Short mmCIF file of C-alpha atoms in Angstrom, two decimals:
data_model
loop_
_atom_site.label_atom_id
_atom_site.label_comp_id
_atom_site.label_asym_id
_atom_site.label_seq_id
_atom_site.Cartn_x
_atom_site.Cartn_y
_atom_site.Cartn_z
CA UNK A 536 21.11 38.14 -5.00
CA UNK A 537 23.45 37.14 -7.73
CA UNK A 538 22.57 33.43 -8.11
CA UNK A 539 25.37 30.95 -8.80
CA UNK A 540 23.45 27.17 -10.48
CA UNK A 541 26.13 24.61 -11.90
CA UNK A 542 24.65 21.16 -13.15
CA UNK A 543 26.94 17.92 -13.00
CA UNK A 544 24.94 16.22 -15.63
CA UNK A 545 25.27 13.54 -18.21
CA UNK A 546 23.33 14.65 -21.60
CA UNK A 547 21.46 10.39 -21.91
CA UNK A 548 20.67 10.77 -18.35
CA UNK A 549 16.78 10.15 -17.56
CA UNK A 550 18.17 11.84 -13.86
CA UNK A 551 19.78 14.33 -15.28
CA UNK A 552 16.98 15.21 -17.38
CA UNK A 553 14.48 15.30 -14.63
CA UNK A 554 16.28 18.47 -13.26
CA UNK A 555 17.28 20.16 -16.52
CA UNK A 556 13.28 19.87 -17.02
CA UNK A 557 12.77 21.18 -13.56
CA UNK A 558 15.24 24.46 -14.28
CA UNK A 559 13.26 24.72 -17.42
CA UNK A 560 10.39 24.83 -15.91
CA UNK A 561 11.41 27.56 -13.41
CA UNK A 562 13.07 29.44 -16.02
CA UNK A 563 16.72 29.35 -13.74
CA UNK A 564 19.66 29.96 -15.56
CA UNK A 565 22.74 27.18 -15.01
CA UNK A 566 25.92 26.11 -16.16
CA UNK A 567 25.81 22.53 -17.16
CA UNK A 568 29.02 20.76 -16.79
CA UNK A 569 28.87 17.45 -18.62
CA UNK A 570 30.33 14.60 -16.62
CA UNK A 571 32.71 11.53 -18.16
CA UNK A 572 31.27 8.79 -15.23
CA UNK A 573 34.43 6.52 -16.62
CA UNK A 574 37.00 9.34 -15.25
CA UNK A 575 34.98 11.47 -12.43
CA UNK A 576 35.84 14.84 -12.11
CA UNK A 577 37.52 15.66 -8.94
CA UNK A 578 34.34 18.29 -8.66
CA UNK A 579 31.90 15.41 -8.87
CA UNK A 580 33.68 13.56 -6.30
CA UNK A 581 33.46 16.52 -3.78
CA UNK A 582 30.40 17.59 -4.40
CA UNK A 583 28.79 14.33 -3.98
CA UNK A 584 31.56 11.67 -2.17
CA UNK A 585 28.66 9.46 -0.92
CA UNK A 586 27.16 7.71 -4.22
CA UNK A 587 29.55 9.53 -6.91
CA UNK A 588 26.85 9.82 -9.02
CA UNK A 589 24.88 12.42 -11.46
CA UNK A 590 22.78 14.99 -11.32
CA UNK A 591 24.54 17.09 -8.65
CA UNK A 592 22.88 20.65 -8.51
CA UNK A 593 25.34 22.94 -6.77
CA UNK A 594 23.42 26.10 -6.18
CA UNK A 595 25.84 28.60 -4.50
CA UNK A 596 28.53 26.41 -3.64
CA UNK A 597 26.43 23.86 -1.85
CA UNK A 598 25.23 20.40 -3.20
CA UNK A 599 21.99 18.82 -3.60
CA UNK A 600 22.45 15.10 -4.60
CA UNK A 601 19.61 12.01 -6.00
CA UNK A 602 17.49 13.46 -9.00
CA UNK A 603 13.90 13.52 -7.28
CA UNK A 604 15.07 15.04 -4.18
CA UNK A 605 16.82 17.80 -6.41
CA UNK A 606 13.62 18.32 -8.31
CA UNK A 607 12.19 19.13 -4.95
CA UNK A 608 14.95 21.49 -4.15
CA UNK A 609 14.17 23.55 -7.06
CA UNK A 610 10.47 23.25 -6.28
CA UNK A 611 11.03 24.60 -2.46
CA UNK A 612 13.63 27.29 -3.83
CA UNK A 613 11.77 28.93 -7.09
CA UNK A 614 8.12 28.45 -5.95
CA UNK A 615 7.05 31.62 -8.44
CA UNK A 616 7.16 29.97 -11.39
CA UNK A 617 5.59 26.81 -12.36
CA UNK A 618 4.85 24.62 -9.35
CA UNK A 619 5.19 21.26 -9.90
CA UNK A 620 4.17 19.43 -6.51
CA UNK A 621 0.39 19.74 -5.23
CA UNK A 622 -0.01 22.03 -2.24
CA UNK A 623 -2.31 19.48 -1.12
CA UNK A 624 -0.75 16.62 1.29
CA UNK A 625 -2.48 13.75 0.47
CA UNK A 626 -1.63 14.52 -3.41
CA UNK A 627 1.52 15.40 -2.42
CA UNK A 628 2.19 11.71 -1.11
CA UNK A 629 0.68 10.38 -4.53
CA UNK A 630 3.24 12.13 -6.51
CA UNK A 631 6.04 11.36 -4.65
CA UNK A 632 4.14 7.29 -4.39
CA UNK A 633 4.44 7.19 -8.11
CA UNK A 634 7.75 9.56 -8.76
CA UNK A 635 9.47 6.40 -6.62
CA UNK A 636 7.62 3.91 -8.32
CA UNK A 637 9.31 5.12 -11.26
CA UNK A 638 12.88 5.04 -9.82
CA UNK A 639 12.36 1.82 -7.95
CA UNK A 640 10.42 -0.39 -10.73
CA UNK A 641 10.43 1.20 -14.15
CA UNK A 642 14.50 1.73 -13.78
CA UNK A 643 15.06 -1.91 -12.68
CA UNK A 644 12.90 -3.26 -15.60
CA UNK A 645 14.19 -1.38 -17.92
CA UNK A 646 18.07 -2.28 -17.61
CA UNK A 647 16.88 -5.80 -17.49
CA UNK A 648 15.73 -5.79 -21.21
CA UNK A 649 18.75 -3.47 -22.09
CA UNK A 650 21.30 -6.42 -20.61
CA UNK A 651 18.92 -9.39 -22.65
CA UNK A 652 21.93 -11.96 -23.64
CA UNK A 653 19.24 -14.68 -25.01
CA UNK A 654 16.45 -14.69 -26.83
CA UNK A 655 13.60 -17.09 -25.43
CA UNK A 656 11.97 -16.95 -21.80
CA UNK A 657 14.54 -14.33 -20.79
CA UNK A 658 13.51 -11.86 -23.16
CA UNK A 659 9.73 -12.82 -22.07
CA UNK A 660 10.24 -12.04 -18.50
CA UNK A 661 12.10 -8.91 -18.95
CA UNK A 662 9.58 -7.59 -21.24
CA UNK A 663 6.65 -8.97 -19.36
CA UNK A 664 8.38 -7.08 -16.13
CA UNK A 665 8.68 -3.95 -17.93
CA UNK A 666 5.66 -3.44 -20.12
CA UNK A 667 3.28 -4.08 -16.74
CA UNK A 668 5.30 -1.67 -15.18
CA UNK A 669 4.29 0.59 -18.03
CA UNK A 670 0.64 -0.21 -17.93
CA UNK A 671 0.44 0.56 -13.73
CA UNK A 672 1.82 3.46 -15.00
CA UNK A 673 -0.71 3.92 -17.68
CA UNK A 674 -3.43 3.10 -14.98
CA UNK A 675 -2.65 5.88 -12.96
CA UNK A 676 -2.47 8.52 -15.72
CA UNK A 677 -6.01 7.08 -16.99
CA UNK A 678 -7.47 9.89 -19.34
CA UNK A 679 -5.77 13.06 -17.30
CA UNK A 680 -3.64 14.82 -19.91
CA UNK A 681 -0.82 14.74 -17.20
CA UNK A 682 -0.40 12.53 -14.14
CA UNK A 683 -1.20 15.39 -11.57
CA UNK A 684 -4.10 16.61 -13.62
CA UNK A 685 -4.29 19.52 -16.25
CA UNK A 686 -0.88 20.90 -15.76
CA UNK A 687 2.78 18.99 -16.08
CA UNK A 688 4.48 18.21 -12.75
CA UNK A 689 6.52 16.07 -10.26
CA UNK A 690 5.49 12.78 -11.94
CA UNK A 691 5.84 14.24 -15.45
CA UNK A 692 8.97 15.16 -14.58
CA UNK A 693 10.07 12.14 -13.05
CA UNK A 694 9.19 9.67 -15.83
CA UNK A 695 9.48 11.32 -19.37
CA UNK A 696 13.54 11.15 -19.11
CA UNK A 697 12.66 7.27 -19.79
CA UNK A 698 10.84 8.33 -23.23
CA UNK A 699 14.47 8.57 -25.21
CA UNK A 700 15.32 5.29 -24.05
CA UNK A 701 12.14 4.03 -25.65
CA UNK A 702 13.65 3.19 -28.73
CA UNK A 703 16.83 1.07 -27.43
CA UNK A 704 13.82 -0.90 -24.87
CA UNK A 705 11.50 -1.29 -28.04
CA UNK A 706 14.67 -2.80 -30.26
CA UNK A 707 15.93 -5.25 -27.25
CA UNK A 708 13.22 -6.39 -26.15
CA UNK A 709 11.22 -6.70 -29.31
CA UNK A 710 7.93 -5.39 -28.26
CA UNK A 711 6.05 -1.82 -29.44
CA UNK A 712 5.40 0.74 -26.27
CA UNK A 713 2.26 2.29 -28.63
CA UNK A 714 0.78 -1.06 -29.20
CA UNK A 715 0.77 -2.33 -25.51
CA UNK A 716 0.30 1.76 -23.75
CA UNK A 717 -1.41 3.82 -26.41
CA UNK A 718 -2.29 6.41 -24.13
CA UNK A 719 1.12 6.91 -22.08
CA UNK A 720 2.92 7.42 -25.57
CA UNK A 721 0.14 10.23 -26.26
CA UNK A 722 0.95 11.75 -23.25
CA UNK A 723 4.98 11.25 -23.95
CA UNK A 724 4.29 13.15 -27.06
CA UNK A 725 2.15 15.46 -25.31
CA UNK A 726 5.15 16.69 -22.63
CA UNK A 727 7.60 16.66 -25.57
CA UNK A 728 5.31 19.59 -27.28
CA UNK A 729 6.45 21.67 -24.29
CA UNK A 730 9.59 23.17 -24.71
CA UNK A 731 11.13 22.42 -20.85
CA UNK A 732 10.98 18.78 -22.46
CA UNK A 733 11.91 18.91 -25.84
CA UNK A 734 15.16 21.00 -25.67
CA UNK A 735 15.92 18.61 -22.27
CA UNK A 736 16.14 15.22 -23.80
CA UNK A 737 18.47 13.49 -25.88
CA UNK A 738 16.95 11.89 -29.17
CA UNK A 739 15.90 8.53 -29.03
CA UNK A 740 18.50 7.06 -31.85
CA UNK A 741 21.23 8.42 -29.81
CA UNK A 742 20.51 6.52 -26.94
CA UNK A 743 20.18 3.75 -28.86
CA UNK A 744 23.61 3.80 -29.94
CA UNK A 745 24.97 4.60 -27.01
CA UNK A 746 23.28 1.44 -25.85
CA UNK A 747 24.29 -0.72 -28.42
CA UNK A 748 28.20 0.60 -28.09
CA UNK A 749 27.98 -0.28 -24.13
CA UNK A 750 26.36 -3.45 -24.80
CA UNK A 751 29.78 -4.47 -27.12
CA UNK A 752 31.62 -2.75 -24.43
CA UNK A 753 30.11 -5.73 -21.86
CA UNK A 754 30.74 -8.81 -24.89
CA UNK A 755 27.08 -9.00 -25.15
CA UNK A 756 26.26 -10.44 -28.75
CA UNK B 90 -13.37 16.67 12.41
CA UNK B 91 -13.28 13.27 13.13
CA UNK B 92 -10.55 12.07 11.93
CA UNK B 93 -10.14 8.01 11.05
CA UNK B 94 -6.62 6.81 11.09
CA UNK B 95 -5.43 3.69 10.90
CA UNK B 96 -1.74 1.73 10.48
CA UNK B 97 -1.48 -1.49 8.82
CA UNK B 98 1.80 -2.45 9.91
CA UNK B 99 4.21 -5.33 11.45
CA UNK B 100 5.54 -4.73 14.74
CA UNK B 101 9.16 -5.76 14.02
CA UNK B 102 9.53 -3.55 10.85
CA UNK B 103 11.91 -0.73 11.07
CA UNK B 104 10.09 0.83 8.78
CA UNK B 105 6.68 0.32 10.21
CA UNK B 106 8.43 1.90 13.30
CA UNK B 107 9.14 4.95 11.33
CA UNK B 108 5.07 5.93 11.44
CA UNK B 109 4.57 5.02 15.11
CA UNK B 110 7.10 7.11 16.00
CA UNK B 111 5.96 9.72 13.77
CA UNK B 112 2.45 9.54 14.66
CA UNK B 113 3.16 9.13 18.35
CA UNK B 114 5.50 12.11 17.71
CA UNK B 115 2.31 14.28 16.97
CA UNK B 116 0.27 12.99 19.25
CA UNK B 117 -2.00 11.03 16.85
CA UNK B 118 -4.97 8.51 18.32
CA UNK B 119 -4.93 5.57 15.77
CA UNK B 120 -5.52 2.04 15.09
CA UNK B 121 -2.95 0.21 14.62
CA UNK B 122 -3.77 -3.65 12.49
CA UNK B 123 -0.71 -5.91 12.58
CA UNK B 124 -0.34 -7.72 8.86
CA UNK B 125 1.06 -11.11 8.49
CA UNK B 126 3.11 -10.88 5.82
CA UNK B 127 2.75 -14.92 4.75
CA UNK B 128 -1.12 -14.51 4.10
CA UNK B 129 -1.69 -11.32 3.03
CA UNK B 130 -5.24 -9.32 4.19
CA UNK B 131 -7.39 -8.57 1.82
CA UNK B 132 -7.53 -4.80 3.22
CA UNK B 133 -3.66 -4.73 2.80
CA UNK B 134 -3.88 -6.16 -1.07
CA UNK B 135 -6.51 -3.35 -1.47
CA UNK B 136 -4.64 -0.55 0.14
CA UNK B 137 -1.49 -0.98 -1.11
CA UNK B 138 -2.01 -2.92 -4.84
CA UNK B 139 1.10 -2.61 -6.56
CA UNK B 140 3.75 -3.00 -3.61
CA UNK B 141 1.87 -5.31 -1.33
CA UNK B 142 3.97 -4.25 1.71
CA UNK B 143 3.65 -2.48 4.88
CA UNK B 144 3.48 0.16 6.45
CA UNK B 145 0.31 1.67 4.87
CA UNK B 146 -1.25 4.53 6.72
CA UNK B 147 -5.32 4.66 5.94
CA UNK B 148 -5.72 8.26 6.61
CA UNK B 149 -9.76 8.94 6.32
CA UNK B 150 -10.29 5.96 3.96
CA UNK B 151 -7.37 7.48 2.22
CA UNK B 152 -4.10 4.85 1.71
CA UNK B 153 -0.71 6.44 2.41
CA UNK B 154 2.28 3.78 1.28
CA UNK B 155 5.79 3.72 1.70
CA UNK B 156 7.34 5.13 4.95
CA UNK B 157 9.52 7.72 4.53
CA UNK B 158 6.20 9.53 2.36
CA UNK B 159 4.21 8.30 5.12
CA UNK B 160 5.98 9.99 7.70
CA UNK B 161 6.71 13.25 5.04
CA UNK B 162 2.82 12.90 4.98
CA UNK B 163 2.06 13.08 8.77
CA UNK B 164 4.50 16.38 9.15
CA UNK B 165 2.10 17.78 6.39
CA UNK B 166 -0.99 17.04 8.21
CA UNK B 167 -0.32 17.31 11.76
CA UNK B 168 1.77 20.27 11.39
CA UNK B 169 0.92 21.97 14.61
CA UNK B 170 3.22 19.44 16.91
CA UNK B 171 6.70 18.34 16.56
CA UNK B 172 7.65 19.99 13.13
CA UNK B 173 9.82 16.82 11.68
CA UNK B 174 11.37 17.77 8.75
CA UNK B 175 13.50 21.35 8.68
CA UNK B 176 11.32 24.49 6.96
CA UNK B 177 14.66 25.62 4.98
CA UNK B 178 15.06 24.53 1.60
CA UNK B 179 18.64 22.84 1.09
CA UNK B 180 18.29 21.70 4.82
CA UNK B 181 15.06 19.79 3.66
CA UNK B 182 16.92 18.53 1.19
CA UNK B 183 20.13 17.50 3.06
CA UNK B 184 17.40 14.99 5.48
CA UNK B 185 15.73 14.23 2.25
CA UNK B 186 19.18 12.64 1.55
CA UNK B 187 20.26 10.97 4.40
CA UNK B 188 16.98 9.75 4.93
CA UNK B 189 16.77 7.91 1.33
CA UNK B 190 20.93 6.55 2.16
CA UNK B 191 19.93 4.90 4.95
CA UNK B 192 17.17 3.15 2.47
CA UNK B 193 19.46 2.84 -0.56
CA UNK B 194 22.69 1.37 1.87
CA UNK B 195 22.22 0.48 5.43
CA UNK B 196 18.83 -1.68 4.70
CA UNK B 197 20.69 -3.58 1.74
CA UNK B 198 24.09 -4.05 3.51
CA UNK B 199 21.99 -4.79 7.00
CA UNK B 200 20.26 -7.67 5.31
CA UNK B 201 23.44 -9.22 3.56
CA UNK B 202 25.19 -9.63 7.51
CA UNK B 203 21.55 -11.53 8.50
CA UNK B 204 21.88 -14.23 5.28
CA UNK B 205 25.87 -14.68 6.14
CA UNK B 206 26.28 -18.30 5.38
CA UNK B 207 29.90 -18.80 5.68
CA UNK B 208 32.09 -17.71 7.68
CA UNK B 209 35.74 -16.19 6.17
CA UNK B 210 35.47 -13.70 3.24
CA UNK B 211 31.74 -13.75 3.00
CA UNK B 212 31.27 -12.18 6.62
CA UNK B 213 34.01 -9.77 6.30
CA UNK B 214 32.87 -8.51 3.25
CA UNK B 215 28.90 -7.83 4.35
CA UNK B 216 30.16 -6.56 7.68
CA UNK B 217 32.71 -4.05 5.94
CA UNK B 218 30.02 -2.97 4.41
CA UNK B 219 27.34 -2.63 6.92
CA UNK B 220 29.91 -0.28 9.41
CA UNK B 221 31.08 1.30 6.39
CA UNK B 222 27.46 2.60 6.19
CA UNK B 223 26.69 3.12 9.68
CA UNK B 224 30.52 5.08 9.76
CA UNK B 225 28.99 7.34 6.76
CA UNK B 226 25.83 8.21 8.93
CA UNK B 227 27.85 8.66 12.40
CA UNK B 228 30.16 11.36 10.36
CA UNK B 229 26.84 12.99 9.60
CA UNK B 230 25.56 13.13 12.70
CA UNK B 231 28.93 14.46 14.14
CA UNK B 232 28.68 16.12 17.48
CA UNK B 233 24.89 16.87 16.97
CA UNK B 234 22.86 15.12 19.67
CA UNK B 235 20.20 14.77 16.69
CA UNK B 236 20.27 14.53 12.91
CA UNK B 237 18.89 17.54 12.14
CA UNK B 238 20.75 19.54 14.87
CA UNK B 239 18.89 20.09 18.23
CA UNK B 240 15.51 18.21 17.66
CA UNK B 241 14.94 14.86 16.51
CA UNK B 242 13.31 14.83 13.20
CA UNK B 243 13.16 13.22 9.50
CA UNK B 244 16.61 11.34 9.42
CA UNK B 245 16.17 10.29 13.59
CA UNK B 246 12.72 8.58 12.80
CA UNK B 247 14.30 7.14 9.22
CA UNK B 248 17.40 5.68 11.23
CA UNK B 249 16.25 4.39 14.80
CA UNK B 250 13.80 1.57 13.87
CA UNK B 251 17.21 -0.32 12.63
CA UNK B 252 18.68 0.13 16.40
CA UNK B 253 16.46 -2.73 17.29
CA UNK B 254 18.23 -4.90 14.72
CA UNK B 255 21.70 -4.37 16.08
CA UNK B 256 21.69 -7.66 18.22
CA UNK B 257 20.89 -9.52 15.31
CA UNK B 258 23.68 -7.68 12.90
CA UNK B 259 26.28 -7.73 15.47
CA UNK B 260 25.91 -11.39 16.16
CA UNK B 261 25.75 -12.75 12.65
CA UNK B 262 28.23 -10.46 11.60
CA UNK B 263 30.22 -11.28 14.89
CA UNK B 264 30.94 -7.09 15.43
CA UNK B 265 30.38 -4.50 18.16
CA UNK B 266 28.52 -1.22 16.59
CA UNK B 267 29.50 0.12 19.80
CA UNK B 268 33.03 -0.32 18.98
CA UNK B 269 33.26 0.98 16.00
CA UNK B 270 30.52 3.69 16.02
CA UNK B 271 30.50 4.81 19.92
CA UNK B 272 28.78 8.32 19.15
CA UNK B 273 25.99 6.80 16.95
CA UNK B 274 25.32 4.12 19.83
CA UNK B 275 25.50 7.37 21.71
CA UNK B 276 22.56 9.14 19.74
CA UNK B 277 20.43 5.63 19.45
CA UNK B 278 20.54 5.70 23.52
CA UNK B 279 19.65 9.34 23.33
CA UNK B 280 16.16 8.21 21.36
CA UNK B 281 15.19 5.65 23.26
CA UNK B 282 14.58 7.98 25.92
CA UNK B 283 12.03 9.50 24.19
CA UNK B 284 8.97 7.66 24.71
CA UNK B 285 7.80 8.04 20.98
CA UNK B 286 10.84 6.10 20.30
CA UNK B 287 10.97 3.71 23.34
CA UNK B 288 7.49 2.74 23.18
CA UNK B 289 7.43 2.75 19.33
CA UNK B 290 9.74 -0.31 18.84
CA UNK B 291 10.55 -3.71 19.66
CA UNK B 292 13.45 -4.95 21.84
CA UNK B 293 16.39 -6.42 20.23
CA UNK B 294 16.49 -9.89 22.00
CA UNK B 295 12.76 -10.72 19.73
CA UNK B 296 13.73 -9.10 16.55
CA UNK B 297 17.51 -11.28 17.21
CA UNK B 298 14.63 -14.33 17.75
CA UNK B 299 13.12 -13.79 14.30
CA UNK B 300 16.27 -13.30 12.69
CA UNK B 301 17.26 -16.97 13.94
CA UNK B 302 13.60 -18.32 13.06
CA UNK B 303 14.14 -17.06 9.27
CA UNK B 304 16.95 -18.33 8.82
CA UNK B 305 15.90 -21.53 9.76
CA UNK B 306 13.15 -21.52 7.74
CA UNK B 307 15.47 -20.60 5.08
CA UNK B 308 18.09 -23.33 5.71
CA UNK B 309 20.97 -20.75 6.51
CA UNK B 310 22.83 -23.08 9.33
#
C-alpha cells in the first residue's frame, strides 16, 4: 500500500524531534511541513483543533496528535524495524513512567531557567529544580548505555530532543550539565553518534539564539 | 501463580478510581491500603519516590505509578478479560488522546471551579472553561453509548472517576452539567450501572463534603 506520512513539525522542537527520531528509526519516509506557531496553518488547525499544537503525524489523511503518544503510533504501526518499547509489561510501564516524567518535570524546569528575569535566589531555585530533575534522570539510566538497556528506545527518544537546548539552560542558568550529570551527557553524546539522532536535532547554538531573540521578544533583560 | 497485588490508593481520587475500576473490570482479587495524603506511609514514599502520590499499584513487589499507565498496565497483564484499550493502531492512539485531554484540561479547569473565591468574572471564567472541556469530550463521545464505540474501555475508566465530582463543580461553579452536556450525563448514568463502576467510586454528596472541608482549611469563604 502506497503510504502517505506528512509531519507538522517545528525544526527547535524537542516534540517534534521525538517523532522525526522515531521515523528515523523505522526508516519511514515523510514529508515534513515546517510550522510558523505565530500564524497556524489552516492544516494545523484541522488536523489538530483541540491543543493547536506540534508534532501532528498525519499518516493517510488521519491525525495522530501529543509527541509520546505519536511515538507510540509509529511503534504499533512499523513494528519490523527497530522496536523501541519493551514487549514486556511491567517494562513497558517503566518507560512510559519515565517518558512522562520527562514531559511533566524536565519540560516545566527547564522553561523556568529559560524565563530567569533576576539573578539571586530565583536563578537558585530554577536551577536547583532542574539539575535534580536531571540527576533522577541520571539515577535511572545508572551505568546502562541507554535507559531501556543495550539498545536506544522510548525513553531515549523521549528525552534527547532536550540535549540542543542544553546550551541556552547551561548559559541562563549559569550552571555546567557535565559537571553536575557526567554520565547522562555521555549517554547524550552516545545517542547523537547514531544517525536517527544526529540528522534529527537542531544544533545547540541555534537554539540558543532562538532563545535569546524570544527572550527580547518578552522585554526580558 | 500466586499472584500479590496490592493498591495504595485514596478512596475519593478520580484517579485512584481509574485502577479499581480497571482491576474490578478484570476480575482482579487485591488489597486495597487507603494513603493519607497529610502523613505520608513509609511504603507509599518507597513505592512511589519521585512523585509521592497515589494511585500506586504493587504488582508482585513490583510498583506501578501513575494511573492512566497503571490501568495501560493491567490491560497488558490481565489480558484475557475485558480487553480495555482498542487492538488497532490509530484507534489506540485516538483513546491514548482523549485519555491524556481529560488529564491535561478537565482536571486543571475542574480544580480552578473548586478554589472560586469570588463571585463575578472569576466564576464565569473557570466555569467557561470547565464545560468548554466537558463540551470537547461530549462531541467525542457523540452518539456512542461508550468512548471507544460499543464497550467501555480506556477513555470510560479515564473520564468517570470525575462524575463523582460533579456536585461539587456544579455548586461552586453554580452550573448544571446536565444542562449543558445532557448526552455525557447520559453516558456517566450508563457507567454507573456497571458494577465495576458503581461499586468503584464514591458518591457525590462526600466528595461535595471534602470539597467544603478543603476549602475551609484553606480559608476560601
Amino acid at each position: 500500500m502506497a503510504e502517505e506520512v506528512i509531519l507538522l513539525d517545528v525544526l527547535l522542537s524537542m516534540f517534534g524531534a521525538r517523532v522525526r527520531i522515531a521515523l528515523a528509526e523505522k526508516e519511514v519516509k515523510y514529508e515534513n511541513k515546517e510550522q510558523n506557531l505565530s500564524d497556524k496553518s489552516p492544516l494545523l488547525l484541522e488536523m489538530n483543533p483541540i491543543h493547536k499544537k506540534i508534532p501532528v503525524l498525519i499518516h493517510n489523511g488521519k491525525p495522530v496528535c501529543e509527541s509520546l503518544i505519536i511515538v507510540e503510533y509509529i511503534d504499533n504501526v512499523w513494528q519490523r524495524k527497530a522496536p523501541l518499547l519493551p514487549t514486556d509489561p511491567y517494562q513497558r510501564s517503566q518507560a512510559r513512567f519515565w517518558a512522562d516524567f520527562v514531559d511533566k518535570k524536565l519540560y516545566v524546569a527547564g522553561n523556568k531557567v529559560l524565563t530567569i528575569t533576576t539573578k539571586g535566589e530565583e536563578q537558585e531555585t530554577a536551577k536547583k529544580e532542574f539539575l535534580d530533575t536531571l540527576k533522577m534522570l541520571e539515577a535511572e539510566l545508572g551505568d546502562k548505555p541507554y535507559f531501556g538497556g543495550e539498545s536506544f528506545g522510548f525513553v531515549d527518544i523521549a528525552l534527547v530532543g532536550f540535549y540542543s537546548w542544553f546550551h541556552a539552560y547551561e548559559t541562563f542558568g549559569n550552571f555546567s550539565v557535565e559537571a553536575e550529570c557526567p554520565k547522562l551527557i555521555a549517554w547524550a553524546k552516545r545517542c547523537m553518534e547514531k544517525e536517527s539522532v544526529s540528522k534529527s536535532l537542531p544544533d545547540q547554538k541555534t537554539v540558543y539564539e532562538y532563545v535569546v531573540q524570544v527572550r527580547k521578544k518578552f522585554g526580558i533583560e
